[in-house]
Coordinates of C-alpha atoms in Angstrom, one line a residue:
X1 CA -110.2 -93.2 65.9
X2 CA -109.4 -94.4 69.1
X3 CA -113.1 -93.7 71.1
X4 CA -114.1 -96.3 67.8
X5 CA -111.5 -98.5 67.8
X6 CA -112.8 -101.7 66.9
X7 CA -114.2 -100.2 63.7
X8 CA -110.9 -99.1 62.5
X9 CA -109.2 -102.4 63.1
X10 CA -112.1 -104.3 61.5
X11 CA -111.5 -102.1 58.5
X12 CA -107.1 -102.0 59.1
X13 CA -107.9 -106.3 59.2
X14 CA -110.3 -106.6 55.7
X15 CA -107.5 -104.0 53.8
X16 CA -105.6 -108.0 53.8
X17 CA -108.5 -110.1 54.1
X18 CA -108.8 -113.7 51.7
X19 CA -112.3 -113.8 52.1
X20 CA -113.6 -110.1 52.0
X21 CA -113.1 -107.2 49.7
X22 CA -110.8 -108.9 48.1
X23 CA -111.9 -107.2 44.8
X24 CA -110.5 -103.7 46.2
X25 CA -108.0 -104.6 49.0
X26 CA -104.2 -105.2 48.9
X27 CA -104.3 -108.7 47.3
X28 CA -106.4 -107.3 44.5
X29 CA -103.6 -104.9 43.5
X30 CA -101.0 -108.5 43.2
X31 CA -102.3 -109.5 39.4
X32 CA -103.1 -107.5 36.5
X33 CA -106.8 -108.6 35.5
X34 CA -105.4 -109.5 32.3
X35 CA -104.0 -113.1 32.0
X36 CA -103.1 -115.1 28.7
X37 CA -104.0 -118.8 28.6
X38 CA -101.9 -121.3 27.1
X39 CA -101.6 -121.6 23.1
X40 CA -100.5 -125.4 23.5
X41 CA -101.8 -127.3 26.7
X42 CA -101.7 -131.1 26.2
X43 CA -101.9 -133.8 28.8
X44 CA -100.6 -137.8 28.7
X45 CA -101.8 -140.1 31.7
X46 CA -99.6 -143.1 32.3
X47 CA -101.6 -146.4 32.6
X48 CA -102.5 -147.9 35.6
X49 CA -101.2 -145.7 38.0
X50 CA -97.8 -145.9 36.7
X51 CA -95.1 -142.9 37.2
X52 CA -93.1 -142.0 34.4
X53 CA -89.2 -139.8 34.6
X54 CA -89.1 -136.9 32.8
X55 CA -86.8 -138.9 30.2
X56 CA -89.4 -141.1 29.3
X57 CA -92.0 -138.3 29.1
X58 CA -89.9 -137.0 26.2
X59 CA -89.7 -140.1 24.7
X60 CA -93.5 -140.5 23.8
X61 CA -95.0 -139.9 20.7
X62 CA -96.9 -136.7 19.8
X63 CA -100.0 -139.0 18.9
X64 CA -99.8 -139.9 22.9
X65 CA -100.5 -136.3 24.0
X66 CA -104.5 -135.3 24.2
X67 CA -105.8 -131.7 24.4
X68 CA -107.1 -130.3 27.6
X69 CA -109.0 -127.4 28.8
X70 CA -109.6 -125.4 32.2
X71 CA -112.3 -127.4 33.8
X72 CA -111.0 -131.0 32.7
X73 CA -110.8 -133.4 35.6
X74 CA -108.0 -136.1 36.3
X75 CA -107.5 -139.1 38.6
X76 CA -108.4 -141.5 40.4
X77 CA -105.8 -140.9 43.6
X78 CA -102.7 -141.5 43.5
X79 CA -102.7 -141.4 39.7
X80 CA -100.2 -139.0 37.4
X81 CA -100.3 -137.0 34.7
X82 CA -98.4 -134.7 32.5
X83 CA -99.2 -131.8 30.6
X84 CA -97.2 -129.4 27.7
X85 CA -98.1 -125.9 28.5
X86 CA -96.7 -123.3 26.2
X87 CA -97.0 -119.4 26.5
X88 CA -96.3 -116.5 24.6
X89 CA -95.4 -113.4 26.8
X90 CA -97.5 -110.2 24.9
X91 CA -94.9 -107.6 23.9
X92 CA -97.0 -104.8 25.7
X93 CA -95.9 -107.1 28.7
X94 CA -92.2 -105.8 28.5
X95 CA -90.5 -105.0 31.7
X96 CA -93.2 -106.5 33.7
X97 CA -92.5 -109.0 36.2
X98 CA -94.5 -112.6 34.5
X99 CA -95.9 -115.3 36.9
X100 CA -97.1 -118.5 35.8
X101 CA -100.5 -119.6 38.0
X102 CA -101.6 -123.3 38.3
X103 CA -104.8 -124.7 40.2
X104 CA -105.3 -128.3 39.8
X105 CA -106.3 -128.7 43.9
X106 CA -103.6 -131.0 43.6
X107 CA -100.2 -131.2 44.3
X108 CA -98.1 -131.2 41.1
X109 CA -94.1 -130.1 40.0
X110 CA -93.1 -128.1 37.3
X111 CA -90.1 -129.1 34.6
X112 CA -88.1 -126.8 32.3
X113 CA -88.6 -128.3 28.7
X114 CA -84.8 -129.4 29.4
X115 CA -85.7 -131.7 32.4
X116 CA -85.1 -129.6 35.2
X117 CA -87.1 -129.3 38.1
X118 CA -88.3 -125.8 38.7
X119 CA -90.7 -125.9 41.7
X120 CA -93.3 -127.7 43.4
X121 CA -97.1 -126.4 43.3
X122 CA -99.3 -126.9 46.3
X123 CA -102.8 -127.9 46.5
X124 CA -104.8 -124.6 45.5
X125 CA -104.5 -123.1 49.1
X126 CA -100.3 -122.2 48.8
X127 CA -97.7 -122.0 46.5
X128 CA -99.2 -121.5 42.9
X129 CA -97.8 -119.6 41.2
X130 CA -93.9 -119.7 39.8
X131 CA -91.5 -116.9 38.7
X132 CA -91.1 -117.1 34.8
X133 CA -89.4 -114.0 35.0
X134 CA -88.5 -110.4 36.5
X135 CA -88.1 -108.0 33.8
X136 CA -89.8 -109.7 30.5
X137 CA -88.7 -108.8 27.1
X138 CA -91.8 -109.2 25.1
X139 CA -92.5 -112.3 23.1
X140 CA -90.7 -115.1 24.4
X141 CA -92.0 -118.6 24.5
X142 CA -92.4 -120.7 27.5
X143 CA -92.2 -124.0 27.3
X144 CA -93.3 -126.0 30.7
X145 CA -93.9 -129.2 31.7
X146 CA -96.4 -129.7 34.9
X147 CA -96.5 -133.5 36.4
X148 CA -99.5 -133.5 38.6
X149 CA -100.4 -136.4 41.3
X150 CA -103.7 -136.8 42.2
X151 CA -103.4 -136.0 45.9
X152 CA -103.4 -133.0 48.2
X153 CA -100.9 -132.1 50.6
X154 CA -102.4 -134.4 53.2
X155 CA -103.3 -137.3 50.9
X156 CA -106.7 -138.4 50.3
X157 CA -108.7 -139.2 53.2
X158 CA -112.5 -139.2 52.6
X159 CA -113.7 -136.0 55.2
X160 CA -110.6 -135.7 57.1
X161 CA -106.9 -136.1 56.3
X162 CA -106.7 -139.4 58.9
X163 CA -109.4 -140.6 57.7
X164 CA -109.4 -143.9 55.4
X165 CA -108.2 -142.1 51.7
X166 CA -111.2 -142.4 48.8
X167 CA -109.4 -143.7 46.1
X168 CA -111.4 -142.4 43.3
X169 CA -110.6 -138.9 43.6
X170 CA -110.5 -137.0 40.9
X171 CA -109.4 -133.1 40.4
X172 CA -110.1 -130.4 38.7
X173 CA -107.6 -128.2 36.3
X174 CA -109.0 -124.8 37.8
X175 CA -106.5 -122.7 36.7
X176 CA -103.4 -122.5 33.9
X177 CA -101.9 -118.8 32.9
X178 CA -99.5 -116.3 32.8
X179 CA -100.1 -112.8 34.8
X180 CA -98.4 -109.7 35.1
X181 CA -97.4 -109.5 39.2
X182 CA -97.0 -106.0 41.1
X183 CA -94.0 -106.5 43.6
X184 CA -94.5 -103.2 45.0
X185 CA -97.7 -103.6 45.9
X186 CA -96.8 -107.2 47.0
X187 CA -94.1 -105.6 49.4
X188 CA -97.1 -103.2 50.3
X189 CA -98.8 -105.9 51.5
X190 CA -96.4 -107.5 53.9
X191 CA -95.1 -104.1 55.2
X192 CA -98.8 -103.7 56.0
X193 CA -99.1 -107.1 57.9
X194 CA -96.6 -106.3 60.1
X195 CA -98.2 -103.0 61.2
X196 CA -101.9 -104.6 61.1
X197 CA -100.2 -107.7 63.6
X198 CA -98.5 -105.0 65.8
X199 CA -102.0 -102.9 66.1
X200 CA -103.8 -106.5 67.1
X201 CA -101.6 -107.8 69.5
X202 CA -100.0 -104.7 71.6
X203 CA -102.0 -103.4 74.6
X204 CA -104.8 -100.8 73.3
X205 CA -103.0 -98.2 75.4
X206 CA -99.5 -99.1 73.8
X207 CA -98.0 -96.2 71.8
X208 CA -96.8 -98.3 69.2
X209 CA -100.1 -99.9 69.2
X210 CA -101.9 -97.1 68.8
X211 CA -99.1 -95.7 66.0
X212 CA -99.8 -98.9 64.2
X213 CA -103.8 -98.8 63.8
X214 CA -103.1 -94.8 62.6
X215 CA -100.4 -95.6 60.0
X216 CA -102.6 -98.4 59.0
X217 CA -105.8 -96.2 58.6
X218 CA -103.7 -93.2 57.0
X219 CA -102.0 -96.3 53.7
X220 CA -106.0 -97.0 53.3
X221 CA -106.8 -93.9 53.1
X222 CA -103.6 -93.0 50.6
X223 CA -104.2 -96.6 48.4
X224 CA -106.9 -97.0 45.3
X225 CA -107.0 -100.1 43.6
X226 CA -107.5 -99.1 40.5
X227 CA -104.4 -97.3 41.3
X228 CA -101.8 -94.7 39.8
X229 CA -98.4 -95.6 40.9
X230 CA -98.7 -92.5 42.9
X231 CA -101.3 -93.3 45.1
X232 CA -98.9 -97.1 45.7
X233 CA -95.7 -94.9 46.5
X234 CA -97.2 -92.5 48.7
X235 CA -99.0 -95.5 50.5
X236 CA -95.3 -97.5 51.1
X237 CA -93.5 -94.2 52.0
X238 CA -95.8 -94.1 55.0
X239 CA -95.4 -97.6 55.4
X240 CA -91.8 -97.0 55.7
X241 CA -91.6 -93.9 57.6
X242 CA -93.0 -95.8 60.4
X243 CA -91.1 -99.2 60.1
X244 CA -87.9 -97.1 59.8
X245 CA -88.9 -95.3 63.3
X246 CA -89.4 -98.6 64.7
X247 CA -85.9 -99.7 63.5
X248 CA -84.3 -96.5 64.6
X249 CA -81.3 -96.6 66.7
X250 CA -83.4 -94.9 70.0
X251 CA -85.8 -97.6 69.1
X252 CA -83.8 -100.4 68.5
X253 CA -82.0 -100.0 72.6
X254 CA -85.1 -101.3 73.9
X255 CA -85.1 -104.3 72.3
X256 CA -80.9 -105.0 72.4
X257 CA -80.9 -108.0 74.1
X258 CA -83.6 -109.4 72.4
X259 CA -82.2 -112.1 69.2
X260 CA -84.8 -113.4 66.8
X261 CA -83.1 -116.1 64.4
X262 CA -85.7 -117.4 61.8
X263 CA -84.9 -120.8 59.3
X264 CA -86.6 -122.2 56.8
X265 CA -87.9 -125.8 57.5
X266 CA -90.7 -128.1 56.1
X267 CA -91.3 -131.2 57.8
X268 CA -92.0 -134.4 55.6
X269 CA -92.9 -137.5 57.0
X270 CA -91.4 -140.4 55.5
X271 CA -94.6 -142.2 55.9
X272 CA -97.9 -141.4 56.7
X273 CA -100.9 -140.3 54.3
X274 CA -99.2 -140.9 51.2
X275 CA -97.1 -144.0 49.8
X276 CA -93.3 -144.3 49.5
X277 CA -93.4 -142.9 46.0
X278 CA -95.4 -139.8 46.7
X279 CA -92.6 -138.8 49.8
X280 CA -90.4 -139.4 47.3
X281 CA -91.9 -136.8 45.4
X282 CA -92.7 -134.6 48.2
X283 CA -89.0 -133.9 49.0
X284 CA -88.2 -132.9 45.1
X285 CA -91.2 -130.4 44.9
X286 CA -90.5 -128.8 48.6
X287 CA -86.7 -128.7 48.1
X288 CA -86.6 -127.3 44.4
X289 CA -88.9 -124.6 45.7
X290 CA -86.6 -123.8 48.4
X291 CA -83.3 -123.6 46.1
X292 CA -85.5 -120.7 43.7
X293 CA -85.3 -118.7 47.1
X294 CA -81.1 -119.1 47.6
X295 CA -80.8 -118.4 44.0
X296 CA -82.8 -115.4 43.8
X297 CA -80.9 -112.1 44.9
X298 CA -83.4 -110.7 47.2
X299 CA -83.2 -113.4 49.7
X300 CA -79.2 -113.6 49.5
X301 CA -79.8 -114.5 53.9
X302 CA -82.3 -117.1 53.6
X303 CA -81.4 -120.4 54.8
X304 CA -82.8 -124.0 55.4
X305 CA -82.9 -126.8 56.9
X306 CA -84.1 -130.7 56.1
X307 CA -83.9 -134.0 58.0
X308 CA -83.5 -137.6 57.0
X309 CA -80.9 -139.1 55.3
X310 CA -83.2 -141.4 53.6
X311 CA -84.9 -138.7 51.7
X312 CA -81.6 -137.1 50.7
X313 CA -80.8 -140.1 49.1
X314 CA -84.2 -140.7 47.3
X315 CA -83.4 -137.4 45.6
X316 CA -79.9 -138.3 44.9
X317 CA -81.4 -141.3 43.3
X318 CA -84.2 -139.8 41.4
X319 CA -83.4 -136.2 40.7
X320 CA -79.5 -136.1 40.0
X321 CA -79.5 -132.6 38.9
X322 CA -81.6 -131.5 42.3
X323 CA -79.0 -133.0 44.6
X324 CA -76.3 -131.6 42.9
X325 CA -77.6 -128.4 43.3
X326 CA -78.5 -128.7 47.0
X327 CA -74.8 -130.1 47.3
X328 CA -74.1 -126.6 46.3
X329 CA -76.0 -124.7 48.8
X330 CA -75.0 -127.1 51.7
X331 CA -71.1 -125.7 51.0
X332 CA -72.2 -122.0 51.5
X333 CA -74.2 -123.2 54.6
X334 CA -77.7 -122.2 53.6
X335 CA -79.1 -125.6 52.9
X336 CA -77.9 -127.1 55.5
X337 CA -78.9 -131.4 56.4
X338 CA -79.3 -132.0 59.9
X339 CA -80.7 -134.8 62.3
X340 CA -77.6 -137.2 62.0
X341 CA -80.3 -140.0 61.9
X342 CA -81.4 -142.3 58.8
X343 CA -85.3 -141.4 59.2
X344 CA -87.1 -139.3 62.0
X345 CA -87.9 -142.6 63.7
X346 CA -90.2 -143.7 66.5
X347 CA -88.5 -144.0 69.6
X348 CA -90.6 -145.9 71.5
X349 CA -91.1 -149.1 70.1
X350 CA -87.6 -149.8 68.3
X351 CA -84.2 -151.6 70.6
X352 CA -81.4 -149.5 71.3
X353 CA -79.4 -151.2 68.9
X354 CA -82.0 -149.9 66.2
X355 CA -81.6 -146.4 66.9
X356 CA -77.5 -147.3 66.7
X357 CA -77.7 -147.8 63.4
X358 CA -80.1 -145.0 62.5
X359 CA -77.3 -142.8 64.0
X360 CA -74.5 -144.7 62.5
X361 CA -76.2 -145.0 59.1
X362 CA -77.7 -141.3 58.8
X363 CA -74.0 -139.8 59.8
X364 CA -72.2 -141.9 57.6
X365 CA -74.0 -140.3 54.5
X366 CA -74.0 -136.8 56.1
X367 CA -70.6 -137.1 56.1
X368 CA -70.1 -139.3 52.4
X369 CA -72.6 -136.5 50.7
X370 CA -72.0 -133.0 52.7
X371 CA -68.5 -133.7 53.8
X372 CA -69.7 -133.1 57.3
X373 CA -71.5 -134.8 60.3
X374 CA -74.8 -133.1 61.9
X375 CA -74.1 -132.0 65.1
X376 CA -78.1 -131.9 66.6
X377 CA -80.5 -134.8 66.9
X378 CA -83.2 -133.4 65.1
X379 CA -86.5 -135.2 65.8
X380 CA -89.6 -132.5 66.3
X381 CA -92.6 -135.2 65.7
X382 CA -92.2 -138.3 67.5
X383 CA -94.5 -139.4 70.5
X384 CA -92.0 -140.1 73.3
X385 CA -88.7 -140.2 73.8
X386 CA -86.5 -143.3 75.3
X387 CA -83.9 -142.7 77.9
X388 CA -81.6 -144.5 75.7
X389 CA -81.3 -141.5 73.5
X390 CA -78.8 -139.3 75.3
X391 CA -75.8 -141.6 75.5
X392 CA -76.2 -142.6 71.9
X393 CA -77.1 -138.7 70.8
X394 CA -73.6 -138.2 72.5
X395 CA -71.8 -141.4 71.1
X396 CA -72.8 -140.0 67.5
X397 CA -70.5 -136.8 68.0
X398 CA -74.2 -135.0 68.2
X399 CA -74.2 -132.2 70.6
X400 CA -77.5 -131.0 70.3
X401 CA -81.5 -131.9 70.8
X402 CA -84.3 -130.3 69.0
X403 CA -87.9 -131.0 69.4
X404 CA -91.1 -129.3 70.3
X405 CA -92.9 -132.6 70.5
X406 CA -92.6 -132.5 74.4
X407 CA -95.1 -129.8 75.0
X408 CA -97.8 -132.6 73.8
X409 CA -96.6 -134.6 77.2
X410 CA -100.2 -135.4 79.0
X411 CA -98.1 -135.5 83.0
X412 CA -95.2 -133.6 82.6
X413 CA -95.4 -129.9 81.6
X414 CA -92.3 -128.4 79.4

């Protein structure tokens, strides 16, 4: 293996690959092939680019509501529409774990029939599916409602995201079902990553390296797609025998001194590609999806973090039930509001009694909403910085500076 090493990584990196053998590697193990397409799916669009609340969605008249297939196509930009999607899980489905998949190459949210927001849905590439359940029973009913905008992640520039947007867009409903989902092989998959990244980037002569590529090689050899749940357990058992070395005590001394802390973030400009409404609607979809993460039990560590006190308050404004339930993960400290500032302003053009008040006005609703002040300037995308900035930092009871905007400096090397 090792005189021919380069032919056992290539086949160690397509065992994960997105693009090949997809049809026989670890992500084709995720989803049963079967899927079950929705019984009701029925769409209203909102004239002339108008955006509707979820209380006024329920307020229309079943006459408003059109059918809709896979394949339809929505827009132009910047337009919204709303869909009824209804499921019934199959009772040979019990004790499965049930996904709901959506492709609209959009970004879109999904509501609980009692006006709820569940979880934002990314653009086709991440984030498309959403946990209806873990354990199923057989023959529920799932009622959801899916508000999609006619925009990707980076808006809708014509050939490039900075690009001046096309605003005739439209987009095409690629995908709307319910699937069984394999966690093992799911947690197979990730496990394998971790040796697959260690086998790439250690030294070819490095024991763990070369540890790596075998335990990889040996879970190919042990996995068949069209699997029996033998071949999956024996496949994570070596998986695990070789993590657990790695985490051994003797192991572990090497690496005492080393701390690795990890948060979750996702940075939102308040605008750039997208108008004021479509931020607005940014934060909901990102921050909902973060909350399914603190509430679920397998991630009782996971924390994160947001910025911008403006945005916090458009959510207060527009999604009462969201806020409230980020207020309730901010006082167990794992969504946790930080950046003491109104907006993640520019700091170049604006006076220095401009970023005063973002200071004065960003703390003051930290400390209204959260009950608490943030204690570092959090500001990782502006280009420059004013020497102004550290006496005011310090007259706002901030103690700390993030940024990683300064290793973009042209003269000065950080």
């Amino acid at each position: 293996m090792q005189r021919y090493r380069n032919i056992t990584a290539e086949r160690v990196s397509k065992f994960i690959d997105d693009l090949y053998w997809t049809d026989t590697n670890l992500r084709s193990g995720w989803y049963s092939q079967n899927s079950i397409q929705p019984f009701i799916f029925v769409y209203y669009s909102p004239p002339n680019l108008s955006k509707l609340t979820f209380e006024q969605v329920l307020k229309l008249n079943i006459n408003d509501w059109k059918q809709t297939k896979i394949g339809d196509s929505f827009g132009p930009s910047w337009s919204t529409h709303w869909f009824q999607i209804c499921f019934i899980i199959p009772e040979e489905w019990k004790g499965n774990e049930v996904h709901f998949s959506w492709n609209s190459g959009s970004e879109a949210m999904i509501w609980s029939k009692n006006g709820e927001p569940l979880q934002g849905l990314g653009d086709g590439c991440d984030r498309s599916e959403f946990i209806i359940c873990k354990n199923a029973n057989g023959l529920e009913q799932i009622d959801l409602y899916i508000e999609m905008v006619c925009s990707t992640m980076f808006g809708n520039g014509e050939g490039g995201m900075i690009k001046p947007p096309n605003n005739n867009r439209f987009f095409e409903i690629q995908k709307a079902e319910i699937r069984c989902f394999n966690r093992q092989i799911w947690n197979l998959f990730w496990d394998f990553s971790i040796i697959h990244d260690l086998q790439k980037h250690l030294a070819q002569n490095s024991a763990i390296g070369c540890q790596a590529l075998f335990t990889a090689n040996q879970i190919i050899n042990e996995y068949w797609p069209k699997n029996s749940d033998a071949t999956i357990e024996n496949a994570i058992n070596i998986s695990q025998q070789f993590l657990n070395r790695l985490n051994s005590a003797s192991a572990s001394e090497q690496f005492a001194s080393v701390c690795i802390s990890v948060i979750g973030h996702c940075h939102i400009d308040t605008a750039w590609l997208w108008p004021y409404s479509e931020t607005k609607r940014k934060c909901a979809r990102s921050w909902s999806s973060q909350l399914i993460y603190m509430e679920d039990p397998d991630y009782i560590n996971y924390k994160f973090v947001a910025s911008q006190a403006q945005q916090f308050d458009w959510v207060k404004q527009d999604y009462p039930q969201l806020f409230e339930k980020i207020k309730q993960q901010v006082t167990k400290n794992r969504f946790i509001p930080t950046g003491g500032t109104w907006v993640e302003m520019d700091c170049n053009i604006p006076s220095g009694e401009s970023f005063v008040r973002q200071f004065l006005y960003g703390q003051q609703f930290f400390e209204k909403e959260f009950g608490k002040k943030s204690t570092e300037f959090w500001l990782p995308d502006t280009f420059g910085y004013s020497a102004q900035l550290p006496q005011i930092i310090l007259g706002s009871e901030i103690e700390f500076f993030l940024t990683q905007k300064l290793s973009w400096n042209l003269i000065n090397k950080f």
